[in-house]
Amino acid sequence: MPRTEPQTVLILGGDGFCGWPVALDQSDRGRRVIIADNLSRRKIDADLGTSSLTPIHGPDARLAAWRALSGRSIDFVDLDASIGFDGLVGLLEEYRPDAVVHLAEQRSAPYSMLTPAHRNYSVRNNVMATQNLLSAISQSGLPVHIVHIGSVGVYGYSSKDWTMPEGYLTVRVPASAHPDREVEILHPFEPVSVYHLSKCLDAQLFEFYARHDRMRITDLHQGVVWGSQTRLTSLSDVLINRFDYDSIFGTVVNRFLVQAAMGHSLTVYGTGEQTRAFIHLPDAVHCVNLALENPPAPGQRARIRNQVAECLRVVDVATMVATQTGAEVSFVDNPRVEDARNSLAVANDSFAALGFAPTLLRDGIWQEAVGIAQRFRASANPDLIQLDGRAQCAGEPL
Amino acid sequence: MPRTEPQTVLILGGDGFCGWPVALDQSDRGRRVIIADNLSRRKIDADLGTSSLTPIHGPDARLAAWRALSGRSIDFVDLDASIGFDGLVGLLEEYRPDAVVHLAEQRSAPYSMLTPAHRNYSVRNNVMATQNLLSAISQSGLPVHIVHIGSVGVYGYSSKDWTMPEGYLTVRVPASAHPDREVEILHPFEPVSVYHLSKCLDAQLFEFYARHDRMRITDLHQGVVWGSQTRLTSLSDVLINRFDYDSIFGTVVNRFLVQAAMGHSLTVYGTGEQTRAFIHLPDAVHCVNLALENPPAPGQRARIRNQVAECLRVVDVATMVATQTGAEVSFVDNPRVEDARNSLAVANDSFAALGFAPTLLRDGIWQEAVGIAQRFRASANPDLIQLDGRAQCAGEPL
């Protein structure tokens, strides 16, 4: 499939942490952009008593500021994709998008494990948003390319003897009456939370609709995102992107940066020898665009790309932040059910082949360390960072 | 795990085609039985304009008749498990069942493909019934054994070089820097309908909860069921089980039996060389009991048993029914997206090891041919059987 420029892009979840910078980036490229979002991430903050370190503005203010700065308009539609099948069909008919970026999912593993209600919500919301979208596109008959953000964590973090390939694994099936046969299968899943489980369910939906309905689908298996701003979100304080540092929605690098800015020690769970995959937020936004411009052909299986820059141990991340900031590192009991240490290697050939040259944490952490976390440290809520290990995943089985 | 007798069994979907005979069987064994059902199968009949060939009675009449005949009581609770999380928790706390038989799912592949609304309903209903049940049991802390009816169709019907194992497949992963490594994986799925897809999603949920919450789960991968009555449903016309013969809910053998009873030719889709797995209804009920009495231990992965007696080509099934009844066989265009022919071999060692000796179609078809279909042929609706191939899966992409 040759490189192609989508003209119109619908972004489900375009008010969120990844969705908002993706929306600005797509609009900046001169594409017609429509955000559909039910503001669930803001409502979850209200429920949990958490908030973004950066003061984020409402969608109307953001879009007016963007219009004033860029001369470009983004439409906003209040829609819950998990229950809004008819609304999705209406949007497809009205805008006839070339592509849909699907970010309309609950994105926190700890949140998904808080209580049975959070488990059920995470499954229902994520599975039904995906099913409704696939079903609405099938109904519309439009050749829409779906770009979905999944997680590289769907494969779990038990050490494996092989480098994590991009979605598919070639194996040999020992057959009794035949010579062994090589088959390419969806890489087996081993989710460690209900959130990750919901992404496995998505993958099964994508496999079906790509095969049965010849739908064009890209599933981006993203690593842990660090950083919070892009060139465009930094243009004005009204455009600023959210920055989560609590133990439910804050990812590890961002939590460390706020802890350092507040003079708190960096709290590493367990041994810190857990290895995870990472990517810088501006790189994630760039990769979404590369995916949009390089869709699979109809009839191809879902295209899975690992959206990952590097794999690092948590203790090494802490050491890098400590070196930049002078913070101390402290080890706390691990509240999560996970191996104390694991090896991890993740292929990212697919984006490399499209020219993606990632920012590594060791090169970018300095700028983050003197950036947003320092600037807004006075607004940080000490209750959200001074947690001992055990309280941080309340309700998760230990 | 030694053989164990459950004392109390909760049956979700106990008003349905498999659920009702399972409920009677469990009650007959002296166990306390509770049926939870929202009567969705009866409501779907009302929506589609279909109905059971056999006149079925309401739950109250059925349970009163059973009480009068057997002296045993079955409780009935009107509950939609897909939205009734609190109701499920309440039932678990009130009855403290040793086991839950989970049949609270939309069970027809053609129904799941009728329209986008039917697709969405099938995913939402089946996934959320399963998620709510797992979540409610996790919440209750009770050591409940779940027995779920899945489908052997989750693996698709493309010919494979190997006999379908019972849920798990041992493969070799060619690793670059290591000797090849053998791993046992969930057998890859290749669902052919949204119904089958929903069972794949269930399997992923079971894998997670068995591993993460140490839940005891048996997933029965059932073949196509033929027959409609058991010894107990035949005790009284008030206890009679439903018999579907339409092209949406009727399975192939039962459709052929009604076509023969009405003097219609047996309509074989396509070449008839599609091979499928089959089981007789009384055998399915027997297998559910064997599964209930042989639960996996906590911490074991979900136990998957193929609930299958034999594999047959559709044309061979038609020939057997034709031989018994004198009906003709006619071939119609295949309305389904499927291979014209396939080979299929399915292991059923797990139930064989528990003493299961299945009734084969060639031995049991005579009794079915002179039985229910003949007796009720006057009530059959010709519109439901005189369908050409194309109309039978209206809305399914061809």
CSV table of N, CA and C in Angstrom, one decimal, chain B residues 166 218 220 286-291 305-308 348-357:
chain,number,residue,atom,x,y,z
B,166,GLU,N,-7.7,-30.1,23.2
B,166,GLU,CA,-8.7,-29.5,24.1
B,166,GLU,C,-8.2,-28.2,24.6
B,218,THR,N,-14.2,-24.3,34.0
B,218,THR,CA,-14.2,-25.3,33.0
B,218,THR,C,-15.0,-24.6,31.8
B,220,LEU,N,-16.5,-25.6,28.2
B,220,LEU,CA,-16.9,-26.8,27.4
B,220,LEU,C,-17.0,-26.3,25.9
B,286,HIS,N,-25.2,-34.8,30.0
B,286,HIS,CA,-24.4,-35.7,30.8
B,286,HIS,C,-23.0,-35.1,31.0
B,287,CYS,N,-22.4,-34.6,29.9
B,287,CYS,CA,-21.1,-34.0,30.0
B,287,CYS,C,-21.0,-32.8,30.9
B,288,VAL,N,-22.1,-32.0,30.9
B,288,VAL,CA,-22.1,-30.8,31.9
B,288,VAL,C,-21.9,-31.4,33.3
B,289,ASN,N,-22.7,-32.5,33.6
B,289,ASN,CA,-22.5,-33.1,34.9
B,289,ASN,C,-21.2,-33.6,35.2
B,290,LEU,N,-20.6,-34.3,34.2
B,290,LEU,CA,-19.2,-34.8,34.4
B,290,LEU,C,-18.2,-33.6,34.7
B,291,ALA,N,-18.4,-32.5,34.0
B,291,ALA,CA,-17.6,-31.4,34.2
B,291,ALA,C,-17.8,-30.8,35.6
B,305,ARG,N,-12.6,-28.6,27.8
B,305,ARG,CA,-12.9,-29.9,27.4
B,305,ARG,C,-13.8,-29.8,26.1
B,306,ASN,N,-13.4,-30.6,25.1
B,306,ASN,CA,-14.2,-30.6,23.9
B,306,ASN,C,-15.4,-31.5,24.1
B,307,GLN,N,-16.6,-30.9,24.0
B,307,GLN,CA,-17.9,-31.6,24.3
B,307,GLN,C,-18.4,-32.0,22.9
B,308,VAL,N,-17.9,-33.1,22.4
B,308,VAL,CA,-18.1,-33.5,21.0
B,308,VAL,C,-18.1,-35.0,21.0
B,348,ASN,N,-11.5,-35.7,21.9
B,348,ASN,CA,-12.5,-35.7,23.1
B,348,ASN,C,-12.0,-36.7,24.2
B,349,ASP,N,-10.7,-36.7,24.3
B,349,ASP,CA,-10.1,-37.6,25.3
B,349,ASP,C,-10.5,-37.3,26.8
B,350,SER,N,-10.8,-36.0,27.0
B,350,SER,CA,-11.0,-35.6,28.4
B,350,SER,C,-12.3,-36.2,28.9
B,351,PHE,N,-13.4,-36.1,28.1
B,351,PHE,CA,-14.6,-36.8,28.6
B,351,PHE,C,-14.6,-38.3,28.5
B,352,ALA,N,-13.9,-38.8,27.5
B,352,ALA,CA,-13.7,-40.2,27.4
B,352,ALA,C,-13.0,-40.8,28.6
B,353,ALA,N,-12.0,-40.1,29.1
B,353,ALA,CA,-11.3,-40.5,30.3
B,353,ALA,C,-12.3,-40.5,31.6
B,354,LEU,N,-13.4,-39.8,31.5
B,354,LEU,CA,-14.3,-39.8,32.6
B,354,LEU,C,-15.5,-40.8,32.3
B,355,GLY,N,-15.3,-41.6,31.3
B,355,GLY,CA,-16.3,-42.7,31.0
B,355,GLY,C,-17.4,-42.3,30.0
B,356,PHE,N,-17.3,-41.2,29.4
B,356,PHE,CA,-18.3,-40.7,28.5
B,356,PHE,C,-18.3,-41.6,27.2
B,357,ALA,N,-19.4,-42.3,26.9
B,357,ALA,CA,-19.5,-43.1,25.7
B,357,ALA,C,-20.7,-42.5,24.9
